[in-house]
Amino acid sequence: MGVSKTDQIIIVGGGAFGLSTALQLVQKGYSNVAVYEKDDHIPPRFSAANDLNKIVRAEYEDQFYTDLTIRAIKAWKTPLFAPYFHQVGFLHCVSGAAPQQATDTLNRFRASAERDAQIKPHVVPLDNIEDVRQACWQLDGPLSGWNGYFNRFDGYAHSGAALAGVYRAAQAAGVRFLLGEKNGAVDELVYVSTATGKKCAGIRTRNGRFHPASLVIVAAGAAVGRLVPQLGQTVVAKSWSVAHVRLTDEETSALRGIPVTYARDLGFFFEPDPKTNLLKMCPMGGGYINTDTKTGVSHSPSTLKESAFLPEEDEKQLRQLLRQTLPSLADRPFVEKSLCWFADTNDSDFIVDYIPNMSDSVIVMSGDSGHAFKMFPIAGTFLTDMLEAPGSQQPIARWRWKQSPSNDGKGDWGGDVSWRLGSSKELSSISPTKAKL
Ligand SMILES: Cc1cc2nc3c(=O)[nH]c(=O)nc-3n(C[C@H](O)[C@H](O)[C@H](O)COP(=O)(O)OP(=O)(O)OC[C@H]3O[C@@H](n4cnc5c(N)ncnc54)[C@H](O)[C@@H]3O)c2cc1C
């Protein structure tokens, strides 16, 4: 790859992939790095990582991602990232009412944890309700039929706060940030013809200005399809719900140190945040998509308002989860409800590669598939390893650019991914206000 250490590099998107990459590039000596982010602050409200916390669990059905997460957890324990990492453990169960698919998935995760020599010593079986209570005494609900395992190797990261921390570090190291609707929102990638074909010459921001660059990295999360339409249905903008319960100071204190508590068939919650007294919850399901009927491609809605609600079926599921675990909270109103959008791929693999036939001038870094935040401390190396690899190709075959599948209307692949239960629904079918494409 021909980009030199002094060439202008533009990153579109100040979310998890964009910030991690910006920091990694300056640490590697690239001296001319700029991040364009459409929100006017970081953490950006449009980032899938803009909330209190994300699970950091190392056991994957696929050893490749287990190994990566073990690397990421080491990095979470270094000084820049340690303030945001909490190794409280992962209580991973199914309820007594779980369908077989949920139990099978749980068992595959457990097998993965038990076969890895580094993780195995941290894993405790939870064969019955007493075992579950032993792992977390605060769970005083009926826990009917709950069983699974507890993994002390895992935990969670304060995601929004970690984005802000890396933003400050990258800025201090010399990365330029252009934020906000006028200066930071990128309307298009600008292509020019060359003797050998085409290349990306830079970007155009919403204020109409052109910004030249030798390399453009598109890390726009769920919105990547708007800037890189060539992706077609390779990436599906998809969302899951997030909701919170507001606790008293005493309730927050009583739940200090609880593990991430996850019932595969219902959803999960985290240790409450001591600053806000909010306990964050997510239901497990196939998620919601927002398909443009003309192209068959799902895009994230352009305004936040369209995502500011909790679908009825998800609310029911979360109340059921609370009734089983923390019944005193089961009827409390949910606050700060939203759908959180991510970039899904059919095999849950990320995409980190050059856009083909563009003279190595533009890279897509997306396809997080709803599981990339745990990689935040090392995600930037996915990009720099590729820049430094011989030839102009992503050395990790599974992260290479893939041809878009034909428009057969099956682009949502919700239920086809083993670790998610249920199929995806259209946002328009559940939305209180009709989503705009
Ligand atoms: C509900 C939910 C739960 C999740 N839970 C977990 C979890 O437990 N563990 C885990 O590891 N991961 C989890 N994830 C996934 C994780 O949040 C994402 O993998 C990660 O945030 C993806 O990073 P990204 O940089 O690709 O996208 P984002 O973080 O979404 O960032 C994209 C950025 O690009 C900006 N942008 C978009 N378009 C433009 C434009 N045209 N111009 C300028 N800027 C633009 C956006 O404003 C945004 O800031 C979860 C995701 C969701 C939705």
Short mmCIF file of C-alpha atoms and ligand atoms in Angstrom, two decimals:
data_model
loop_
_atom_site.label_atom_id
_atom_site.label_comp_id
_atom_site.label_asym_id
_atom_site.label_seq_id
_atom_site.Cartn_x
_atom_site.Cartn_y
_atom_site.Cartn_z
CA MET A 1 0.00 0.00 0.00
CA GLY A 2 1.35 3.37 -1.01
CA VAL A 3 0.18 5.61 1.85
CA SER A 4 3.13 7.32 3.50
CA LYS A 5 3.41 8.42 7.11
CA THR A 6 2.85 12.06 6.16
CA ASP A 7 -0.02 11.56 3.68
CA GLN A 8 -3.47 12.90 4.56
CA ILE A 9 -5.65 10.13 5.96
CA ILE A 10 -9.35 10.80 6.56
CA ILE A 11 -11.48 8.61 8.82
CA VAL A 12 -15.24 8.96 8.44
CA GLY A 13 -16.94 8.18 11.76
CA GLY A 14 -15.87 8.83 15.34
CA GLY A 15 -17.35 5.62 16.79
CA ALA A 16 -15.60 2.49 18.03
CA PHE A 17 -13.75 1.53 14.84
CA GLY A 18 -12.95 5.11 13.79
CA LEU A 19 -11.49 6.25 17.13
CA SER A 20 -9.50 3.09 17.72
CA THR A 21 -8.05 3.39 14.22
CA ALA A 22 -7.21 7.08 14.61
CA LEU A 23 -5.28 6.39 17.80
CA GLN A 24 -3.48 3.40 16.35
CA LEU A 25 -2.46 5.35 13.24
CA VAL A 26 -0.87 8.21 15.20
CA GLN A 27 0.82 5.75 17.51
CA LYS A 28 2.32 4.12 14.42
CA GLY A 29 3.69 7.50 13.26
CA TYR A 30 1.06 8.58 10.72
CA SER A 31 1.12 12.31 11.27
CA ASN A 32 -1.78 13.61 9.19
CA VAL A 33 -4.93 11.90 10.44
CA ALA A 34 -8.34 13.59 10.57
CA VAL A 35 -11.63 12.17 11.88
CA TYR A 36 -14.93 13.48 10.48
CA GLU A 37 -17.91 12.79 12.74
CA LYS A 38 -21.43 14.03 12.07
CA ASP A 39 -22.37 14.53 15.71
CA ASP A 40 -20.99 17.60 17.46
CA HIS A 41 -19.48 15.69 20.36
CA ILE A 42 -17.86 12.38 21.27
CA PRO A 43 -19.30 9.96 22.23
CA PRO A 44 -21.53 10.58 19.22
CA ARG A 45 -25.21 9.91 19.75
CA PHE A 46 -25.34 7.97 16.47
CA SER A 47 -22.63 5.51 17.52
CA ALA A 48 -23.76 2.03 18.52
CA ALA A 49 -21.27 2.36 21.37
CA ASN A 50 -22.82 5.54 22.75
CA ASP A 51 -24.26 4.12 25.91
CA LEU A 52 -23.28 3.03 29.35
CA ASN A 53 -21.79 -0.38 28.73
CA LYS A 54 -21.13 -3.36 26.49
CA ILE A 55 -20.42 -6.98 27.30
CA VAL A 56 -16.82 -8.11 27.01
CA ARG A 57 -17.01 -11.89 26.83
CA ALA A 58 -14.25 -13.98 25.40
CA GLU A 59 -16.05 -17.24 24.60
CA TYR A 60 -17.23 -17.37 21.01
CA GLU A 61 -18.45 -20.35 19.05
CA ASP A 62 -15.59 -19.45 16.73
CA GLN A 63 -12.06 -19.72 18.18
CA PHE A 64 -10.82 -16.93 15.90
CA TYR A 65 -12.89 -14.33 17.80
CA THR A 66 -12.14 -15.97 21.15
CA ASP A 67 -8.42 -15.48 20.51
CA LEU A 68 -8.99 -11.89 19.43
CA THR A 69 -11.03 -11.12 22.55
CA ILE A 70 -8.36 -12.62 24.81
CA ARG A 71 -5.95 -10.17 23.13
CA ALA A 72 -8.47 -7.35 23.58
CA ILE A 73 -8.96 -8.13 27.30
CA LYS A 74 -5.18 -7.86 27.84
CA ALA A 75 -5.38 -4.44 26.18
CA TRP A 76 -8.41 -3.45 28.29
CA LYS A 77 -6.12 -3.88 31.29
CA THR A 78 -3.56 -1.31 30.09
CA PRO A 79 -3.58 2.22 31.57
CA LEU A 80 -5.60 4.01 28.86
CA PHE A 81 -8.41 1.44 28.85
CA ALA A 82 -8.40 0.04 32.39
CA PRO A 83 -10.65 2.76 33.88
CA TYR A 84 -13.45 1.57 31.59
CA PHE A 85 -13.11 -2.20 32.02
CA HIS A 86 -14.86 -4.09 34.82
CA GLN A 87 -14.10 -7.79 35.06
CA VAL A 88 -17.21 -8.62 37.08
CA GLY A 89 -17.88 -11.93 35.33
CA PHE A 90 -20.57 -13.17 32.96
CA LEU A 91 -23.51 -15.12 34.34
CA HIS A 92 -24.77 -16.88 31.24
CA CYS A 93 -27.95 -18.94 31.53
CA VAL A 94 -31.19 -20.04 29.96
CA SER A 95 -34.48 -19.83 31.82
CA GLY A 96 -36.65 -22.91 32.33
CA ALA A 97 -38.88 -21.73 29.46
CA ALA A 98 -36.08 -21.38 26.91
CA PRO A 99 -36.51 -22.92 23.47
CA GLN A 100 -34.02 -25.63 22.47
CA GLN A 101 -32.19 -23.22 20.14
CA ALA A 102 -31.29 -20.99 23.11
CA THR A 103 -30.04 -23.96 25.13
CA ASP A 104 -27.98 -25.21 22.18
CA THR A 105 -26.40 -21.79 21.73
CA LEU A 106 -25.61 -21.54 25.42
CA ASN A 107 -23.99 -24.97 25.32
CA ARG A 108 -21.79 -24.00 22.39
CA PHE A 109 -20.60 -20.89 24.25
CA ARG A 110 -19.94 -22.95 27.34
CA ALA A 111 -18.00 -25.56 25.37
CA SER A 112 -15.90 -22.78 23.88
CA ALA A 113 -15.11 -21.38 27.36
CA GLU A 114 -14.26 -24.82 28.68
CA ARG A 115 -11.95 -25.82 25.85
CA ASP A 116 -9.79 -22.69 26.04
CA ALA A 117 -6.93 -23.16 28.50
CA GLN A 118 -6.88 -19.47 29.50
CA ILE A 119 -10.61 -19.17 30.08
CA LYS A 120 -11.39 -22.59 31.55
CA PRO A 121 -10.05 -21.96 35.08
CA HIS A 122 -12.53 -19.08 35.40
CA VAL A 123 -15.64 -21.08 34.49
CA VAL A 124 -18.06 -22.40 37.11
CA PRO A 125 -21.08 -24.54 36.16
CA LEU A 126 -24.49 -23.31 37.30
CA ASP A 127 -26.59 -26.47 37.32
CA ASN A 128 -29.53 -25.18 39.33
CA ILE A 129 -31.06 -22.11 40.97
CA GLU A 130 -28.91 -22.47 44.10
CA ASP A 131 -25.76 -22.36 41.98
CA VAL A 132 -27.04 -19.20 40.25
CA ARG A 133 -27.70 -17.53 43.61
CA GLN A 134 -24.27 -18.61 44.81
CA ALA A 135 -22.75 -16.74 41.86
CA CYS A 136 -24.88 -13.63 42.47
CA TRP A 137 -26.76 -13.40 45.77
CA GLN A 138 -28.56 -10.22 44.70
CA LEU A 139 -30.72 -12.15 42.21
CA ASP A 140 -33.66 -12.70 44.54
CA GLY A 141 -36.34 -13.57 41.95
CA PRO A 142 -37.65 -17.09 41.33
CA LEU A 143 -35.02 -17.83 38.57
CA SER A 144 -37.34 -20.63 37.48
CA GLY A 145 -35.37 -23.39 35.82
CA TRP A 146 -32.28 -21.21 35.32
CA ASN A 147 -29.05 -23.02 34.52
CA GLY A 148 -25.84 -22.28 32.63
CA TYR A 149 -22.38 -21.19 33.71
CA PHE A 150 -20.50 -18.29 35.30
CA ASN A 151 -17.32 -17.02 33.66
CA ARG A 152 -15.11 -14.77 35.78
CA PHE A 153 -12.79 -14.08 32.83
CA ASP A 154 -15.45 -11.77 31.30
CA GLY A 155 -17.09 -8.51 32.23
CA TYR A 156 -18.15 -5.28 30.63
CA ALA A 157 -16.72 -1.98 29.41
CA HIS A 158 -18.08 1.53 29.94
CA SER A 159 -18.51 2.15 26.23
CA GLY A 160 -19.47 5.83 25.91
CA ALA A 161 -16.85 6.79 28.51
CA ALA A 162 -14.19 4.72 26.72
CA LEU A 163 -14.95 6.49 23.42
CA ALA A 164 -14.50 9.83 25.18
CA GLY A 165 -11.21 8.69 26.75
CA VAL A 166 -9.74 7.56 23.43
CA TYR A 167 -10.98 10.75 21.74
CA ARG A 168 -9.00 12.80 24.28
CA ALA A 169 -5.92 10.60 23.85
CA ALA A 170 -6.07 10.76 20.04
CA GLN A 171 -6.55 14.51 20.09
CA ALA A 172 -3.59 14.94 22.43
CA ALA A 173 -1.51 12.76 20.08
CA GLY A 174 -2.28 15.04 17.13
CA VAL A 175 -5.39 13.63 15.42
CA ARG A 176 -7.61 16.43 14.04
CA PHE A 177 -11.34 16.14 14.72
CA LEU A 178 -14.01 17.78 12.60
CA LEU A 179 -17.30 17.47 14.38
CA GLY A 180 -20.89 18.43 13.73
CA GLU A 181 -23.50 18.65 11.02
CA LYS A 182 -21.68 21.28 8.93
CA ASN A 183 -18.01 20.37 9.23
CA GLY A 184 -18.07 16.73 10.27
CA ALA A 185 -20.98 15.14 8.40
CA VAL A 186 -19.71 13.52 5.21
CA ASP A 187 -22.14 13.61 2.31
CA GLU A 188 -20.10 11.68 -0.22
CA LEU A 189 -16.82 10.12 -1.17
CA VAL A 190 -15.38 11.93 -4.19
CA TYR A 191 -14.00 9.70 -6.94
CA VAL A 192 -11.82 10.73 -9.90
CA SER A 193 -10.70 8.88 -13.00
CA THR A 194 -7.07 7.84 -13.29
CA ALA A 195 -4.98 6.27 -16.06
CA THR A 196 -5.64 2.85 -14.54
CA GLY A 197 -9.27 3.30 -13.47
CA LYS A 198 -10.78 5.20 -10.59
CA LYS A 199 -9.72 6.38 -7.18
CA CYS A 200 -11.18 8.16 -4.19
CA ALA A 201 -9.71 11.67 -4.03
CA GLY A 202 -11.31 12.67 -0.73
CA ILE A 203 -14.64 13.52 0.82
CA ARG A 204 -17.29 16.20 0.59
CA THR A 205 -18.81 17.46 3.83
CA ARG A 206 -22.36 18.72 4.23
CA ASN A 207 -21.18 22.36 3.97
CA GLY A 208 -20.17 21.57 0.38
CA ARG A 209 -16.42 21.60 1.01
CA PHE A 210 -14.10 19.08 -0.59
CA HIS A 211 -11.33 17.62 1.58
CA PRO A 212 -8.59 15.78 -0.31
CA ALA A 213 -6.96 12.66 1.11
CA SER A 214 -4.55 9.95 0.01
CA LEU A 215 -6.56 7.41 1.97
CA VAL A 216 -10.17 7.51 3.16
CA ILE A 217 -11.30 5.03 5.81
CA VAL A 218 -15.08 4.67 6.08
CA ALA A 219 -15.94 3.66 9.65
CA ALA A 220 -19.52 4.91 9.57
CA GLY A 221 -21.11 1.97 11.40
CA ALA A 222 -24.72 1.24 10.44
CA ALA A 223 -24.68 4.22 8.05
CA VAL A 224 -21.87 2.78 5.90
CA GLY A 225 -24.26 1.80 3.09
CA ARG A 226 -25.16 5.41 2.41
CA LEU A 227 -21.52 6.30 1.66
CA VAL A 228 -20.54 2.99 0.08
CA PRO A 229 -23.56 1.82 -1.93
CA GLN A 230 -21.35 -0.81 -3.58
CA LEU A 231 -21.78 -2.85 -0.39
CA GLY A 232 -25.38 -3.54 -1.41
CA GLN A 233 -26.88 -6.16 0.87
CA THR A 234 -23.51 -7.27 2.24
CA VAL A 235 -24.22 -5.02 5.20
CA VAL A 236 -27.65 -4.73 6.79
CA ALA A 237 -28.39 -1.83 9.13
CA LYS A 238 -30.05 -3.52 12.08
CA SER A 239 -31.04 -2.48 15.59
CA TRP A 240 -31.68 -3.92 19.00
CA SER A 241 -33.47 -2.21 21.87
CA VAL A 242 -31.85 -0.62 24.88
CA ALA A 243 -33.76 0.50 27.99
CA HIS A 244 -32.85 1.53 31.53
CA VAL A 245 -34.32 1.35 35.00
CA ARG A 246 -33.56 4.28 37.29
CA LEU A 247 -32.51 3.15 40.77
CA THR A 248 -32.09 4.89 44.10
CA ASP A 249 -28.60 5.38 45.55
CA GLU A 250 -29.26 2.49 47.91
CA GLU A 251 -30.42 0.15 45.14
CA THR A 252 -27.35 1.00 43.07
CA SER A 253 -25.10 0.28 46.05
CA ALA A 254 -26.80 -3.03 46.73
CA LEU A 255 -26.14 -4.17 43.16
CA ARG A 256 -22.47 -3.10 43.08
CA GLY A 257 -20.26 -5.72 41.49
CA ILE A 258 -23.01 -7.95 40.08
CA PRO A 259 -21.95 -9.87 36.98
CA VAL A 260 -23.36 -9.20 33.54
CA THR A 261 -26.52 -11.29 33.83
CA TYR A 262 -27.71 -12.87 30.61
CA ALA A 263 -30.61 -15.23 30.01
CA ARG A 264 -30.11 -16.37 26.42
CA ASP A 265 -33.88 -16.51 25.79
CA LEU A 266 -34.77 -13.19 27.47
CA GLY A 267 -31.96 -10.66 27.44
CA PHE A 268 -29.36 -9.17 29.75
CA PHE A 269 -28.50 -6.41 32.19
CA PHE A 270 -25.43 -4.84 33.75
CA GLU A 271 -24.21 -3.59 37.08
CA PRO A 272 -25.90 -0.18 37.57
CA ASP A 273 -23.89 2.90 36.73
CA PRO A 274 -23.00 4.71 39.99
CA LYS A 275 -22.98 8.16 38.34
CA THR A 276 -26.49 7.99 36.89
CA ASN A 277 -28.04 5.17 38.92
CA LEU A 278 -29.17 3.62 35.63
CA LEU A 279 -29.36 -0.13 35.15
CA LYS A 280 -29.05 -0.90 31.44
CA MET A 281 -31.00 -3.74 29.86
CA CYS A 282 -31.24 -5.27 26.36
CA PRO A 283 -33.69 -7.91 25.19
CA MET A 284 -32.38 -10.75 23.02
CA GLY A 285 -34.00 -11.12 19.61
CA GLY A 286 -33.62 -10.91 15.86
CA GLY A 287 -33.69 -7.08 15.88
CA TYR A 288 -35.23 -4.53 13.55
CA ILE A 289 -34.28 -3.50 10.04
CA ASN A 290 -35.27 -0.53 7.87
CA THR A 291 -35.35 -1.77 4.30
CA ASP A 292 -35.58 0.52 1.30
CA THR A 293 -38.10 -1.37 -0.81
CA LYS A 294 -36.54 -0.07 -4.02
CA THR A 295 -33.06 -1.45 -3.36
CA GLY A 296 -33.64 -4.11 -0.72
CA VAL A 297 -30.94 -2.47 1.40
CA SER A 298 -31.57 -1.65 5.06
CA HIS A 299 -30.32 1.78 6.24
CA SER A 300 -30.29 3.26 9.71
CA PRO A 301 -32.87 6.07 10.04
CA SER A 302 -31.38 9.53 9.59
CA THR A 303 -32.78 11.05 12.80
CA LEU A 304 -32.47 9.87 16.39
CA LYS A 305 -36.15 10.54 17.05
CA GLU A 306 -37.20 7.62 14.87
CA SER A 307 -35.34 5.24 17.18
CA ALA A 308 -36.35 6.73 20.53
CA PHE A 309 -38.76 4.06 21.74
CA LEU A 310 -38.94 0.52 23.10
CA PRO A 311 -41.01 -1.97 21.08
CA GLU A 312 -43.85 -3.52 23.05
CA GLU A 313 -42.62 -7.11 22.65
CA ASP A 314 -39.18 -6.11 23.97
CA GLU A 315 -40.70 -4.36 26.97
CA LYS A 316 -42.59 -7.57 27.83
CA GLN A 317 -39.43 -9.62 27.56
CA LEU A 318 -37.43 -7.23 29.77
CA ARG A 319 -40.17 -7.20 32.42
CA GLN A 320 -40.10 -10.99 32.38
CA LEU A 321 -36.32 -10.89 32.86
CA LEU A 322 -36.72 -8.55 35.84
CA ARG A 323 -39.52 -10.66 37.36
CA GLN A 324 -37.18 -13.66 37.24
CA THR A 325 -34.12 -11.89 38.65
CA LEU A 326 -34.83 -8.58 40.43
CA PRO A 327 -38.61 -8.61 40.97
CA SER A 328 -38.68 -5.40 43.01
CA LEU A 329 -37.82 -3.55 39.77
CA ALA A 330 -40.23 -5.43 37.50
CA ASP A 331 -42.91 -2.73 37.31
CA ARG A 332 -40.68 0.32 37.34
CA PRO A 333 -40.93 2.57 34.27
CA PHE A 334 -38.25 2.16 31.63
CA VAL A 335 -36.31 5.33 30.79
CA GLU A 336 -33.86 6.35 28.04
CA LYS A 337 -35.33 3.86 25.60
CA SER A 338 -33.93 3.54 22.10
CA LEU A 339 -33.11 1.31 19.20
CA CYS A 340 -29.37 1.06 18.72
CA TRP A 341 -28.18 0.54 15.12
CA PHE A 342 -25.26 -1.61 14.02
CA ALA A 343 -23.90 -2.97 10.72
CA ASP A 344 -24.77 -6.63 10.33
CA THR A 345 -23.20 -9.21 8.00
CA ASN A 346 -24.54 -12.67 7.23
CA ASP A 347 -21.59 -14.47 8.83
CA SER A 348 -21.05 -11.97 11.71
CA ASP A 349 -17.58 -11.25 10.30
CA PHE A 350 -16.27 -7.70 10.19
CA ILE A 351 -15.31 -6.10 6.86
CA VAL A 352 -11.91 -4.41 6.85
CA ASP A 353 -10.74 -4.08 3.27
CA TYR A 354 -10.12 -1.81 0.30
CA ILE A 355 -13.09 -1.07 -1.94
CA PRO A 356 -12.16 -3.00 -5.09
CA ASN A 357 -10.84 -1.20 -8.17
CA MET A 358 -10.22 2.12 -6.41
CA SER A 359 -6.40 2.06 -6.50
CA ASP A 360 -6.16 1.34 -2.75
CA SER A 361 -7.51 4.78 -1.97
CA VAL A 362 -10.51 3.86 0.18
CA ILE A 363 -11.10 1.28 2.91
CA VAL A 364 -14.32 0.08 4.50
CA MET A 365 -14.14 -0.75 8.18
CA SER A 366 -17.56 -1.94 9.18
CA GLY A 367 -19.77 -5.02 9.49
CA ASP A 368 -19.36 -5.01 13.26
CA SER A 369 -22.38 -7.36 13.47
CA GLY A 370 -23.25 -6.19 16.96
CA HIS A 371 -20.21 -7.66 18.70
CA ALA A 372 -17.23 -5.39 18.02
CA PHE A 373 -17.07 -3.07 21.01
CA LYS A 374 -15.13 -5.57 23.06
CA MET A 375 -12.36 -5.17 20.45
CA PHE A 376 -12.16 -1.39 20.95
CA PRO A 377 -8.59 -1.32 22.35
CA ILE A 378 -7.22 -3.38 19.44
CA ALA A 379 -9.60 -2.62 16.54
CA GLY A 380 -7.21 -0.04 15.10
CA THR A 381 -4.59 -2.75 14.61
CA PHE A 382 -6.99 -4.57 12.24
CA LEU A 383 -6.51 -1.61 9.92
CA THR A 384 -2.81 -0.94 10.41
CA ASP A 385 -1.95 -4.65 10.10
CA MET A 386 -3.65 -4.55 6.71
CA LEU A 387 -1.82 -1.38 5.65
CA GLU A 388 1.48 -3.00 6.53
CA ALA A 389 0.73 -6.40 4.96
CA PRO A 390 2.39 -7.25 1.64
CA GLY A 391 0.16 -6.71 -1.40
CA SER A 392 -3.04 -4.71 -1.34
CA GLN A 393 -5.23 -7.25 0.32
CA GLN A 394 -6.62 -7.89 3.75
CA PRO A 395 -4.47 -10.77 5.07
CA ILE A 396 -7.40 -12.14 7.13
CA ALA A 397 -9.56 -13.76 4.45
CA ARG A 398 -12.80 -13.61 6.44
CA TRP A 399 -12.60 -9.79 6.69
CA ARG A 400 -12.19 -9.25 2.96
CA TRP A 401 -14.67 -7.41 0.75
CA LYS A 402 -17.45 -9.76 -0.35
CA GLN A 403 -19.73 -9.53 -3.34
CA SER A 404 -23.21 -8.37 -2.43
CA PRO A 405 -25.74 -11.21 -2.44
CA SER A 406 -28.51 -10.91 -5.01
CA ASN A 407 -31.62 -9.04 -3.96
CA ASP A 408 -33.62 -12.05 -2.86
CA GLY A 409 -35.31 -10.29 0.05
CA LYS A 410 -33.39 -12.36 2.60
CA GLY A 411 -30.88 -9.69 3.50
CA ASP A 412 -31.90 -9.56 7.15
CA TRP A 413 -30.35 -12.92 8.18
CA GLY A 414 -31.61 -12.45 11.78
CA GLY A 415 -32.54 -16.02 12.62
CA ASP A 416 -29.79 -17.48 10.44
CA VAL A 417 -27.12 -16.41 12.93
CA SER A 418 -26.90 -19.01 15.65
CA TRP A 419 -26.24 -16.68 18.59
CA ARG A 420 -29.41 -14.63 18.05
CA LEU A 421 -32.92 -15.87 18.58
CA GLY A 422 -35.79 -14.91 16.31
CA SER A 423 -36.03 -13.23 12.96
CA SER A 424 -35.81 -9.53 12.16
CA LYS A 425 -38.81 -7.26 11.79
CA GLU A 426 -39.20 -4.11 9.75
CA LEU A 427 -38.99 -0.89 11.75
CA SER A 428 -42.07 0.39 9.91
CA SER A 429 -44.13 -2.47 11.37
CA ILE A 430 -43.39 -1.54 14.98
CA SER A 431 -42.59 2.15 14.84
CA PRO A 432 -44.81 4.73 16.55
CA THR A 433 -43.62 7.21 13.83
CA LYS A 434 -42.93 5.95 10.33
CA ALA A 435 -39.18 5.67 9.64
CA LYS A 436 -37.80 7.71 6.78
CA LEU A 437 -35.13 6.28 4.50
C1 LIG B 1 -27.95 -2.74 21.40
C2 LIG B 1 -26.52 -3.08 21.09
C3 LIG B 1 -25.81 -3.82 22.00
C4 LIG B 1 -24.47 -4.11 21.74
N1 LIG B 1 -23.80 -4.84 22.67
C5 LIG B 1 -22.52 -5.14 22.45
C6 LIG B 1 -21.81 -5.89 23.42
O1 LIG B 1 -22.37 -6.25 24.46
N2 LIG B 1 -20.51 -6.17 23.20
C7 LIG B 1 -19.86 -5.76 22.06
O2 LIG B 1 -18.68 -6.08 21.90
N3 LIG B 1 -20.50 -5.03 21.12
C8 LIG B 1 -21.81 -4.71 21.29
N4 LIG B 1 -22.48 -3.98 20.36
C9 LIG B 1 -21.79 -3.60 19.12
C10 LIG B 1 -20.92 -2.35 19.20
O3 LIG B 1 -21.60 -1.26 19.75
C11 LIG B 1 -20.50 -2.03 17.77
O4 LIG B 1 -19.88 -3.20 17.25
C12 LIG B 1 -19.53 -0.87 17.59
O5 LIG B 1 -20.03 0.30 18.18
C13 LIG B 1 -19.32 -0.65 16.08
O6 LIG B 1 -18.40 0.37 15.87
P1 LIG B 1 -18.39 1.23 14.52
O7 LIG B 1 -17.31 2.20 14.65
O8 LIG B 1 -18.43 0.33 13.34
O9 LIG B 1 -19.80 1.97 14.50
P2 LIG B 1 -20.33 3.09 15.50
O10 LIG B 1 -19.74 2.94 16.85
O11 LIG B 1 -21.81 3.07 15.37
O12 LIG B 1 -19.77 4.45 14.90
C14 LIG B 1 -20.10 4.93 13.62
C15 LIG B 1 -19.93 6.44 13.66
O13 LIG B 1 -19.98 6.94 12.32
C16 LIG B 1 -20.63 8.20 12.35
N5 LIG B 1 -21.12 8.49 11.00
C17 LIG B 1 -22.01 7.76 10.29
N6 LIG B 1 -22.22 8.33 9.08
C18 LIG B 1 -21.43 9.42 9.02
C19 LIG B 1 -21.22 10.42 8.04
N7 LIG B 1 -21.84 10.39 6.86
N8 LIG B 1 -20.36 11.44 8.32
C20 LIG B 1 -19.72 11.48 9.51
N9 LIG B 1 -19.90 10.56 10.50
C21 LIG B 1 -20.73 9.54 10.25
C22 LIG B 1 -21.75 8.00 13.37
O14 LIG B 1 -22.24 9.23 13.85
C23 LIG B 1 -21.04 7.15 14.42
O15 LIG B 1 -20.49 7.97 15.42
C24 LIG B 1 -23.83 -3.67 20.56
C25 LIG B 1 -24.56 -2.92 19.63
C26 LIG B 1 -25.89 -2.63 19.88
C27 LIG B 1 -26.63 -1.84 18.86
#
